[in-house]
Coordinates of C-alpha atoms in Angstrom, one line a residue:
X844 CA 104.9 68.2 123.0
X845 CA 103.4 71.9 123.0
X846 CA 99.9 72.3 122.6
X847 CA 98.3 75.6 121.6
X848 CA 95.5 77.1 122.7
X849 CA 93.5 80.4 120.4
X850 CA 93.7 83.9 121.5
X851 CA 90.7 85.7 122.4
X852 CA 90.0 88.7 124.4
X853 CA 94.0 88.5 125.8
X854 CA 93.7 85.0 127.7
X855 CA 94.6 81.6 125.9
X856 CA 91.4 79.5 125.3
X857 CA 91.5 75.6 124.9
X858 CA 89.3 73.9 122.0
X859 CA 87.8 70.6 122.1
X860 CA 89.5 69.6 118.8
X861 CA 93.0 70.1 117.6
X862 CA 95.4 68.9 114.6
X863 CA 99.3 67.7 114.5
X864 CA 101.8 70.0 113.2
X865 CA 104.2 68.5 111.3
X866 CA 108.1 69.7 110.8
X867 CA 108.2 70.0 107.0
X868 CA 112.0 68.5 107.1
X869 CA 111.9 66.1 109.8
X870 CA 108.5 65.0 109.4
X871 CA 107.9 64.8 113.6
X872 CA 105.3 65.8 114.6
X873 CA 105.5 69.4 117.2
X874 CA 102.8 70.5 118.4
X875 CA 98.9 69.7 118.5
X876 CA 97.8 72.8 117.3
X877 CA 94.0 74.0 118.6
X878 CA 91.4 74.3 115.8
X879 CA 88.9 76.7 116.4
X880 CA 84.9 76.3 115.4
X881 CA 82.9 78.6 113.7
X882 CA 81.8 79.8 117.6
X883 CA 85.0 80.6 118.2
X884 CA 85.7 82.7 115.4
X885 CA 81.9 84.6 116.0
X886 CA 83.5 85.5 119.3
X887 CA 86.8 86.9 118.9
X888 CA 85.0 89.0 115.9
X889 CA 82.5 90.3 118.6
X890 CA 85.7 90.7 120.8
X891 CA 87.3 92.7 118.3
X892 CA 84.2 95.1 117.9
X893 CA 83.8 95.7 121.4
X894 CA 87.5 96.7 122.2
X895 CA 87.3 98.6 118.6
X896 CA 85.1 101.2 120.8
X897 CA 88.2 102.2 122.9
X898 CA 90.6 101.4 120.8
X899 CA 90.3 104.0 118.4
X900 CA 90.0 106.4 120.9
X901 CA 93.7 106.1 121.6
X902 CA 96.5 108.5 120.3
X903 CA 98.9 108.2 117.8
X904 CA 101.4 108.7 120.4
X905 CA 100.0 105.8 122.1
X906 CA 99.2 103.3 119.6
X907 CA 103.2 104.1 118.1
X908 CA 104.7 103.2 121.7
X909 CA 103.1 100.2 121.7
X910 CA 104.5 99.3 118.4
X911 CA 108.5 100.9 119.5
X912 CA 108.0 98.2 122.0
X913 CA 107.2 95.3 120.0
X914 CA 110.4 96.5 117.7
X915 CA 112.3 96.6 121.7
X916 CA 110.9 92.9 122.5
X917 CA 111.8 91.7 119.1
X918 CA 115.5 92.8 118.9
X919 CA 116.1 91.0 121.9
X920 CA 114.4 87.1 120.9
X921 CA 115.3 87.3 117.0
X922 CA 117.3 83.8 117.3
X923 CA 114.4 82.5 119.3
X924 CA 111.6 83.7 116.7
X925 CA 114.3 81.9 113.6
X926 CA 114.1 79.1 115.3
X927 CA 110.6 79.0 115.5
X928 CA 110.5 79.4 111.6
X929 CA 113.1 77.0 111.2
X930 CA 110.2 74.2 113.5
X931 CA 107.1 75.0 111.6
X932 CA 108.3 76.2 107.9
X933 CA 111.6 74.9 107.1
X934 CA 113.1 77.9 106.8
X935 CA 117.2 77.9 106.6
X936 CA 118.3 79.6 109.7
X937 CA 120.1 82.6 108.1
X938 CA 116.7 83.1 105.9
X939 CA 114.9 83.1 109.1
X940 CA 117.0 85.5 111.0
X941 CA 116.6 87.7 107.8
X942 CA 112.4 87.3 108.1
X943 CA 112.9 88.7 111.3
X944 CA 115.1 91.3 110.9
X945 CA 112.4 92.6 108.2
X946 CA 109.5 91.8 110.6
X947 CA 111.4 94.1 113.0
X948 CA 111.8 97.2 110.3
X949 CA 108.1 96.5 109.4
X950 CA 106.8 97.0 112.8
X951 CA 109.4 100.2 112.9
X952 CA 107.9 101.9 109.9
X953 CA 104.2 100.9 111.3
X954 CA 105.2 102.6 114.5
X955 CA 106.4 105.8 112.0
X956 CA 103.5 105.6 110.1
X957 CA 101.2 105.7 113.5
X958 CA 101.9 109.4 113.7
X959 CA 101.6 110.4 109.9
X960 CA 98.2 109.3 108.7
X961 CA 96.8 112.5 108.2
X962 CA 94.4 114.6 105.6
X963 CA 94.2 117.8 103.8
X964 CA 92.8 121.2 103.4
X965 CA 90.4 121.6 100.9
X966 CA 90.1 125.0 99.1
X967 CA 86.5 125.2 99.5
X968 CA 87.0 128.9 98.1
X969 CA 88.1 127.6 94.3
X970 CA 84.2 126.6 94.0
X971 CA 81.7 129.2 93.2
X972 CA 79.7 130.1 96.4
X973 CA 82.0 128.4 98.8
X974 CA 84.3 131.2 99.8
X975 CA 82.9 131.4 103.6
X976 CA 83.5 127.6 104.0
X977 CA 87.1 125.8 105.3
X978 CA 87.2 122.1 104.5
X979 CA 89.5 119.4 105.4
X980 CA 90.0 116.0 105.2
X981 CA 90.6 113.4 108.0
X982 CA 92.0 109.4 108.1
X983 CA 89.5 107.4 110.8
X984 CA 90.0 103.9 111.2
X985 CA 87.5 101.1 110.1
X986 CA 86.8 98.8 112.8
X987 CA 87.9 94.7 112.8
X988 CA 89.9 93.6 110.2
X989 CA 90.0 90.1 109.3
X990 CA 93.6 89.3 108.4
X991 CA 94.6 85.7 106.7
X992 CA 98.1 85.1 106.0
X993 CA 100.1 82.3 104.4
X994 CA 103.4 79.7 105.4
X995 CA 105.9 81.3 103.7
X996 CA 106.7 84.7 105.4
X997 CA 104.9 84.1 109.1
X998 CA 106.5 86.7 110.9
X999 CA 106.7 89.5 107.9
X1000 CA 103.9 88.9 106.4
X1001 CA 101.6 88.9 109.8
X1002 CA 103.3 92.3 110.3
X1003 CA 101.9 93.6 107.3
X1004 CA 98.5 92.6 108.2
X1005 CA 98.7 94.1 112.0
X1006 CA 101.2 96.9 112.4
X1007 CA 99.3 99.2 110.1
X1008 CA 96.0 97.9 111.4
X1009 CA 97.1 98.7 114.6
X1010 CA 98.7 102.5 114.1
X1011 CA 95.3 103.5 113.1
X1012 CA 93.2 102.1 115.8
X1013 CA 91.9 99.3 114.2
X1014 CA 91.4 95.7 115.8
X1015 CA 92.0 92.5 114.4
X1016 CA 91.0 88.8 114.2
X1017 CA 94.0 87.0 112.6
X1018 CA 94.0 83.6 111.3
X1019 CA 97.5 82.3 110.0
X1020 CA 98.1 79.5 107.8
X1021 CA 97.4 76.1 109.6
X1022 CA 101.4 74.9 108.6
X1023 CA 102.7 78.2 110.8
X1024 CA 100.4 79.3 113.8
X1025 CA 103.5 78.8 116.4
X1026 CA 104.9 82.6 115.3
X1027 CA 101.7 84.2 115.1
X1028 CA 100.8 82.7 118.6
X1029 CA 104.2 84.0 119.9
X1030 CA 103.2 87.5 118.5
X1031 CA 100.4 87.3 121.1
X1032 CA 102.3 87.5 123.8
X1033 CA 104.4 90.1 122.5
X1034 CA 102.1 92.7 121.8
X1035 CA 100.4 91.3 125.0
X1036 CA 103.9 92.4 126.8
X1037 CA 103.8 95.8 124.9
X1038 CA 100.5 97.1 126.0
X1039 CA 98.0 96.3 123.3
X1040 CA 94.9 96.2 124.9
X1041 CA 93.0 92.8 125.4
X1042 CA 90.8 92.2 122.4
X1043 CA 92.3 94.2 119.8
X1044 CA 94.3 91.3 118.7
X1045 CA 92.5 87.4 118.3
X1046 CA 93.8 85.1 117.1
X1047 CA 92.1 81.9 115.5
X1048 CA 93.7 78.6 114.4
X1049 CA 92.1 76.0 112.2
X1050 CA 91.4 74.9 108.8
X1051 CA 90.8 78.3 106.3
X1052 CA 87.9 76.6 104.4
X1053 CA 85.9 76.1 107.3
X1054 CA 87.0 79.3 109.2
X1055 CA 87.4 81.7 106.1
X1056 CA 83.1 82.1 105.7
X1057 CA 82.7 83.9 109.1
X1058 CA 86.0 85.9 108.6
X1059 CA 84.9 87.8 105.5
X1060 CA 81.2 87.9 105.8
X1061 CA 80.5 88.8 109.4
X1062 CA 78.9 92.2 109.5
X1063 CA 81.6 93.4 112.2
X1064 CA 84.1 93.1 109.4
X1065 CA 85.3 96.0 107.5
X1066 CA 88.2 95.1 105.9
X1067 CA 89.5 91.7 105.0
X1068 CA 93.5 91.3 104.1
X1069 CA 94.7 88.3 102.7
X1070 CA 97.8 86.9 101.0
X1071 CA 97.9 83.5 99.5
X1072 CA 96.6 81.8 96.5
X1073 CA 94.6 82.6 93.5
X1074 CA 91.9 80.9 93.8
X1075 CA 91.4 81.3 97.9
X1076 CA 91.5 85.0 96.8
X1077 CA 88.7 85.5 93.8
X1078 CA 86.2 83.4 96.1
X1079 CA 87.0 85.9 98.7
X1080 CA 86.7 88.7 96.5
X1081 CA 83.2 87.4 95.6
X1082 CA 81.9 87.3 98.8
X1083 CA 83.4 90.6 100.4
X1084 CA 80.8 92.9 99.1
X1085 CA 81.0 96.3 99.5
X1086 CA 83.8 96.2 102.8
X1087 CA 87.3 97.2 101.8
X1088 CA 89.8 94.0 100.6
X1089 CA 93.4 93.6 99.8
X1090 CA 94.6 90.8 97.8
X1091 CA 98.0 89.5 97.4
X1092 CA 98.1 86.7 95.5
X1093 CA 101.4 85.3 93.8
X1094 CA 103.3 85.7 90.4
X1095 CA 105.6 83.9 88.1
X1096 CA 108.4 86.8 88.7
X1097 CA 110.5 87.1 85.5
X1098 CA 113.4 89.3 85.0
X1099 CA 115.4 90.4 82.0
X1100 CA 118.9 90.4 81.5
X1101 CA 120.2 92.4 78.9
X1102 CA 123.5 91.9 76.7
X1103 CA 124.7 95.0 78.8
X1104 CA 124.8 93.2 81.4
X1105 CA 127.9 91.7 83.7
X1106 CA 126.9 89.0 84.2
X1107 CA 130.0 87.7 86.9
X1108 CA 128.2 90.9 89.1
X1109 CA 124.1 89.6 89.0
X1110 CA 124.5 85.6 89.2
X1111 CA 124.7 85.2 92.8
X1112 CA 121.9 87.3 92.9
X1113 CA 119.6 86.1 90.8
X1114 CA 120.3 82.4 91.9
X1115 CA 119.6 83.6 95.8
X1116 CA 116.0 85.1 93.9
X1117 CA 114.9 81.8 92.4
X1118 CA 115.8 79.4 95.5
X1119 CA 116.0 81.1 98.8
X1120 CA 113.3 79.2 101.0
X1121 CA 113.2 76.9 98.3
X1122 CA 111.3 78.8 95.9
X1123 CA 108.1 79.6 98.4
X1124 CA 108.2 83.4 97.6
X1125 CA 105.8 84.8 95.8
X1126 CA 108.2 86.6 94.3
X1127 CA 110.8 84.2 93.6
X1128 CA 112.9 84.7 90.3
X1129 CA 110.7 81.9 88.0
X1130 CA 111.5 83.1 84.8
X1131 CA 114.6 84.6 83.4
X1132 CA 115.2 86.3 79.8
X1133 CA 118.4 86.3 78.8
X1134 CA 119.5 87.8 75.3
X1135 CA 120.8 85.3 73.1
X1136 CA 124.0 86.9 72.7
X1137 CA 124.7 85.9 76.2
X1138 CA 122.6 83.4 77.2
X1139 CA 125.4 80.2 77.1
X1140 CA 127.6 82.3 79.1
X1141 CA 124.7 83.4 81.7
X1142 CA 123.1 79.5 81.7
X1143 CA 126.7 78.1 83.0
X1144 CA 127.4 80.5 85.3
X1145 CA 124.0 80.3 86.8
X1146 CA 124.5 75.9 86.7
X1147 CA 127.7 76.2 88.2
X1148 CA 126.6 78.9 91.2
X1149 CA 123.7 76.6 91.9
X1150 CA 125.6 73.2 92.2
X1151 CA 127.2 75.2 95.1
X1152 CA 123.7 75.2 97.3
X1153 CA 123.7 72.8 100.1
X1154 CA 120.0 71.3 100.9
X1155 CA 119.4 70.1 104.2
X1156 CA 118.3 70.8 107.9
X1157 CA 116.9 74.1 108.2
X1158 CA 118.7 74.7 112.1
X1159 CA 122.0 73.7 110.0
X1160 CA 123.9 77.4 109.5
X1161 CA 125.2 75.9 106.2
X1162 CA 122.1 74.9 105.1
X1163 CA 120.8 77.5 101.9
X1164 CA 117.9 75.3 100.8
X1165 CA 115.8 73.0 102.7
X1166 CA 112.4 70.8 102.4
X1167 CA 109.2 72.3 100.2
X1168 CA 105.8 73.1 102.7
X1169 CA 104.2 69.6 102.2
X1170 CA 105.2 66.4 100.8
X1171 CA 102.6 67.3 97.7
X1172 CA 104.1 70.4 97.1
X1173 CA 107.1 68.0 96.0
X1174 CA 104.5 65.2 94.3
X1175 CA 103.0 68.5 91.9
X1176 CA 106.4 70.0 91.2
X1177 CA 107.6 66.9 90.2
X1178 CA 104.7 66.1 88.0
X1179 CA 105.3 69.3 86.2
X1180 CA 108.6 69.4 85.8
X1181 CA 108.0 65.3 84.1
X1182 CA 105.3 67.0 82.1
X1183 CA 107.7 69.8 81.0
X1184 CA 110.6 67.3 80.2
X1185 CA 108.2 64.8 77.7
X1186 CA 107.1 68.2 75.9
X1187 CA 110.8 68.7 75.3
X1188 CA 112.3 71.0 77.9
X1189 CA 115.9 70.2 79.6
X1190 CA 117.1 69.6 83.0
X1191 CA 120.4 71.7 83.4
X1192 CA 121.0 70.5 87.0
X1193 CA 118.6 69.7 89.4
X1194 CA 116.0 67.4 90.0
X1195 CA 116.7 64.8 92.7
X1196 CA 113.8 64.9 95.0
X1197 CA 113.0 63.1 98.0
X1198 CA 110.1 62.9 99.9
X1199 CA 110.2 66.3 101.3
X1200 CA 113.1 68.1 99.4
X1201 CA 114.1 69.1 95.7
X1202 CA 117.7 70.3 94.8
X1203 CA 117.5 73.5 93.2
X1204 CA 116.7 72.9 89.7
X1205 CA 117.6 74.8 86.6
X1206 CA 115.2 74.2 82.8
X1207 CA 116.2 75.3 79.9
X1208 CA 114.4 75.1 76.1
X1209 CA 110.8 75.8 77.8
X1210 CA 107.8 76.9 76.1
X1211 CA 105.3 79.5 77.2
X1212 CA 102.4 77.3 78.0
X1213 CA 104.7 74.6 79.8
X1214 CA 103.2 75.0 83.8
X1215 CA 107.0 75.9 85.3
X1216 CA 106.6 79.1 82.9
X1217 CA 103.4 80.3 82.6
X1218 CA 101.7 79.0 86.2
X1219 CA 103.2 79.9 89.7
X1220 CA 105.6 76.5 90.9
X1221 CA 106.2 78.0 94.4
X1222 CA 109.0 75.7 94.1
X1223 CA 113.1 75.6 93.9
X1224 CA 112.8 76.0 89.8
X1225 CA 113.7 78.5 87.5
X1226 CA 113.7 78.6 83.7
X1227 CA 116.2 80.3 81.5
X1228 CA 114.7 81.4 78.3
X1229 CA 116.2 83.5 75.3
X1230 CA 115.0 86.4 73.8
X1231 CA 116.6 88.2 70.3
X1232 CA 115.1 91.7 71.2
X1233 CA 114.2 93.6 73.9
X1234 CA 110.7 94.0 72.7
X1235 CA 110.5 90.7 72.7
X1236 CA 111.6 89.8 76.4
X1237 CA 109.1 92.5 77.2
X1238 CA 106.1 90.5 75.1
X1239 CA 107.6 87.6 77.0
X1240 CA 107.3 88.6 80.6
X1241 CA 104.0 90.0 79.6
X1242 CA 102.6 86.8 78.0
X1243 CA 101.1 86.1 82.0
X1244 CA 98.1 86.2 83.5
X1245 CA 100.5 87.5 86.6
X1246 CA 102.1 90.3 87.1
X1247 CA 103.4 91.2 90.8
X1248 CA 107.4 92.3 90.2
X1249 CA 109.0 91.9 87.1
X1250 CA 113.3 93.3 86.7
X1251 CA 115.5 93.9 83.6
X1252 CA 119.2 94.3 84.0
X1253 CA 120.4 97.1 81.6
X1254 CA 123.3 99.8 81.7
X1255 CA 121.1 101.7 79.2
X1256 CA 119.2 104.5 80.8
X1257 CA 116.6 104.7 77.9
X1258 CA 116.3 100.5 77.7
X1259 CA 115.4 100.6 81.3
X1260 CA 112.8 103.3 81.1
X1261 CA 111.1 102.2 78.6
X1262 CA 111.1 98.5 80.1
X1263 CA 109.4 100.6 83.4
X1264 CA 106.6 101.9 81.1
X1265 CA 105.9 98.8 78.8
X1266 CA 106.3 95.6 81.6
X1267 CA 102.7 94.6 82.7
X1268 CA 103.5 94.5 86.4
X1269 CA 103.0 96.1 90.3
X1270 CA 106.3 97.0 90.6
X1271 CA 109.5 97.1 88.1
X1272 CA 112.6 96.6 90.1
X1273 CA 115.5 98.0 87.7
X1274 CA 119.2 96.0 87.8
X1275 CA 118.0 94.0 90.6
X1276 CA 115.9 90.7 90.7
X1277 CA 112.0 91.2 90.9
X1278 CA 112.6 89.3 94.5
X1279 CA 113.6 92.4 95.9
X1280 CA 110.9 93.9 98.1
X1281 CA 111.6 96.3 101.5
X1282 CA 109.2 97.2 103.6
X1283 CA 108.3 100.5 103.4
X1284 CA 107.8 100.4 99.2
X1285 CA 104.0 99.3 97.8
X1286 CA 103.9 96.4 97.1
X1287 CA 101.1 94.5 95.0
X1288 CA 100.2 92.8 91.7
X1289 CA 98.1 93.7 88.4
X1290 CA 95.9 91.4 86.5
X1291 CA 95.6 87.9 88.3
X1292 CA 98.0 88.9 91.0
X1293 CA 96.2 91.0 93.4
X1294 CA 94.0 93.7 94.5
X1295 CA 95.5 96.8 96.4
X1296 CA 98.6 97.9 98.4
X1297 CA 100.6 96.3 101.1
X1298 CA 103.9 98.7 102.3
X1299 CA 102.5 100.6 105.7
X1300 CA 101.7 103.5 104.1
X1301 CA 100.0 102.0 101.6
X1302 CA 98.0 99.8 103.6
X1303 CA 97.0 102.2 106.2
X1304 CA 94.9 104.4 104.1
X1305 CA 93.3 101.1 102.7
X1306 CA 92.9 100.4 106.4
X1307 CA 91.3 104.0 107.4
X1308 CA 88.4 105.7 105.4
X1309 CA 88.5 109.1 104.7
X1310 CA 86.7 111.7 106.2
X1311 CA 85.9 115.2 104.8
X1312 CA 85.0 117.9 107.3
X1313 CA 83.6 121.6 106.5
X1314 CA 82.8 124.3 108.6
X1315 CA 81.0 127.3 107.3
X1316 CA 82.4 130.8 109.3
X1317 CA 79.2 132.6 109.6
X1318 CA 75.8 131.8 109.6

């Protein structure tokens, strides 16, 4: 049985208290998993700071070699680190071995973007009675970052957080989500490995509600980056105060498909957007559009392309879907999808649950206020929904008080720029599903769905502050 230990100051520290982790499929219990105190947190903060001091003093050259070799480790344990996500999230094999082939490009481009956070010149000259000054500006970084990340992407999503922290010369205190600390706690020891030095990299496991507190508020803490839910993330926000924040926080992803469409070319797709890791993306393919002059041919192709996934073990190569987080992920889905069915909505395939799994499951004749529509399910669910216009599909994906990606499949040019202008969302991904997301694009939601830019360039000048400079040439 393992048994962790937290990550301060480069050495593995033992707590007096620990909790079970518990294989989402199996249900086995594996590993006793150390729960840090509020103490423990206070330290690897004041860790943080004091390593900051030197840390920022490094080179890009330097702080981008240390990343190259994090890529270098990575390459050469990817089956090991799918396993791992396979243990603690469930995840299907062949999506794991895809989280780490992204985690691997993400820590690539952080490495590239190390050596191209850079400023301006300033024409001081274009202001009246500044012509004998030069100005410039400069990208410094911003101290300890507190960085608190979520089940569903553990590798990725971690990388996000500390490869552009980490190209800039900032440290930081991570806390992953209690259901997934095994790959952030392997990540120790890889960028131990690579040369990071001691301290800039801590790493705290525990409960987020008792932890979260000293992670935003203490004054050591510049910058806190979080993905996860809603809720976590406006009390957050409130509490922040004037450091810098990013906040990633979930959609109900929609994409339209228009009568343009061929639709024997986009169903595979858009069935591997709503189910891949069982739904637990936040931006799986929830809602589709479809215009009513196609929507019995779309609905049966998308039936008969799901019957084909195979739910089960997630360290089974054939296995595309396997168990949901947390047996009351499955007790809420199930409760709303009972709640949509008595207010009239139908069950195309889909539906058996057990305790820990739901077969991918397909709604039809939803309303807009039914929870599977308008509210995130994080689940294996989609709806299919028809529109008579595209002005109306547009009013329908808009109709959301989320807005992270949102697609439209169209052959017509004009259709698909004017979608781009008029959908209420981050990013609009055109003739693909609003799943896609590399790794180098921003990425980020409008209205209820975040607050800032993830992507490495994105996230490094919300991770550096800007600096202007000017020198007068005589006195």
């Amino acid at each position: 049985m393992k048994e962790t230990k937290l990550w301060i100051d480069g050495q593995w520290q033992a707590t007096e208290d620990s909790y079970k982790l518990i294989s989402p499929y199996s249900g086995d219990v594996v590993a006793h998993v150390a729960k840090a105190s509020i103490q423990d947190v206070e330290r690897a903060i004041e860790g943080a700071q004091r390593t900051f001091q030197t840390f920022k003093k490094t080179t890009a050259y330097e702080r981008a070699e240390i990343l190259y070799r994090v890529v270098d480790i990575m390459r050469q344990r990817k089956e090991e680190f799918a396993e791992i996500l396979a243990l603690e999230a469930g995840k299907p094999l062949t999506a794991g071995l895809a989280e780490v082939e992204r985690t691997i490009a993400t820590y690539q481009f952080a490495a590239e973007g190390a050596k191209q956070a850079k400023g301006e010149t300033v024409p001081m000259d274009a202001a009246p009675g500044a012509g004998d000054y030069i100005g410039w500006t400069k990208r410094e970084p911003l101290g300890v970052i507190s960085a608190i990340t979520p089940f569903n992407f553990p590798f990725n999503l971690v990388a996000h957080k500390l490869g552009p922290a980490f190209a800039v010369g900032n440290t930081v205190v991570l806390k992953p989500a209690t259901q997934t600390p095994l790959s952030a706690l392997t990540m120790a020891e890889i960028f131990k490995e690579a040369g990071l030095p001691d301290g800039a990299l801590q790493i705290v496991t525990g409960s987020g509600g008792e932890l979260s507190d000293m992670l935003i508020t203490h004054p050591y803490v510049k910058k806190v980056t979080f993905t996860g839910s809603g809720k976590v993330g406006l009390g957050i926000k409130e509490k922040v105060g004037l450091r810098k924040v990013t906040l990633e926080l979930g959609s109900n992803a929609a994409v339209i498909v228009e009568p343009s469409t061929p639709i024997d070319k986009v169903i595979k797709r858009c069935v591997g957007g709503a189910f891949n890791f069982a739904g637990q993306v936040c931006i799986s393919l929830q809602r589709i559009y479809v215009h009513a002059s196609i929507i019995d041919e779309f609905t049966k192709a998308f039936v008969e392309e799901t019957k084909k996934l195979v739910v089960g073990d997630p360290f089974d190569k054939n296995t595309d879907v396997s168990a949901m987080i947390h047996p009351n992920e499955i007790e809420r889905i199930k409760e709303w999808i009972e709640e949509a069915q008595a207010q009239g909505a139908v069950m195309a395939t889909g539906g058996v649950f057990t305790e820990r799994t739901l077969t991918p499951t397909v709604m039809t004749n939803v309303k807009a206020d039914m929870k599977i529509i308008c509210q995130e399910t994080f689940a294996p669910i989609v709806s299919i929904v028809s529109y008579e216009t595209l002005d109306d599909a547009i009013r329908l994906v808009n109709n959301s008080d989320l807005g992270l990606n949102a697609g439209i499949y169209t052959n017509i040019l004009s259709d698909a720029l004017y979608a781009a202008e008029e959908l209420q969302a981050g990013a609009v991904i055109i003739n693909d599903i609003p799943t896609f997301r590399v790794d180098n694009m921003p990425y980020g939601g409008v209205k209820m769905s975040g607050y800032g830019r993830e992507g490495i360039k994105w996230a490094i000048e919300e991770m550096t502050d800007m600096k202007f400079v000017t020198i007068k040439k005589s006195f």
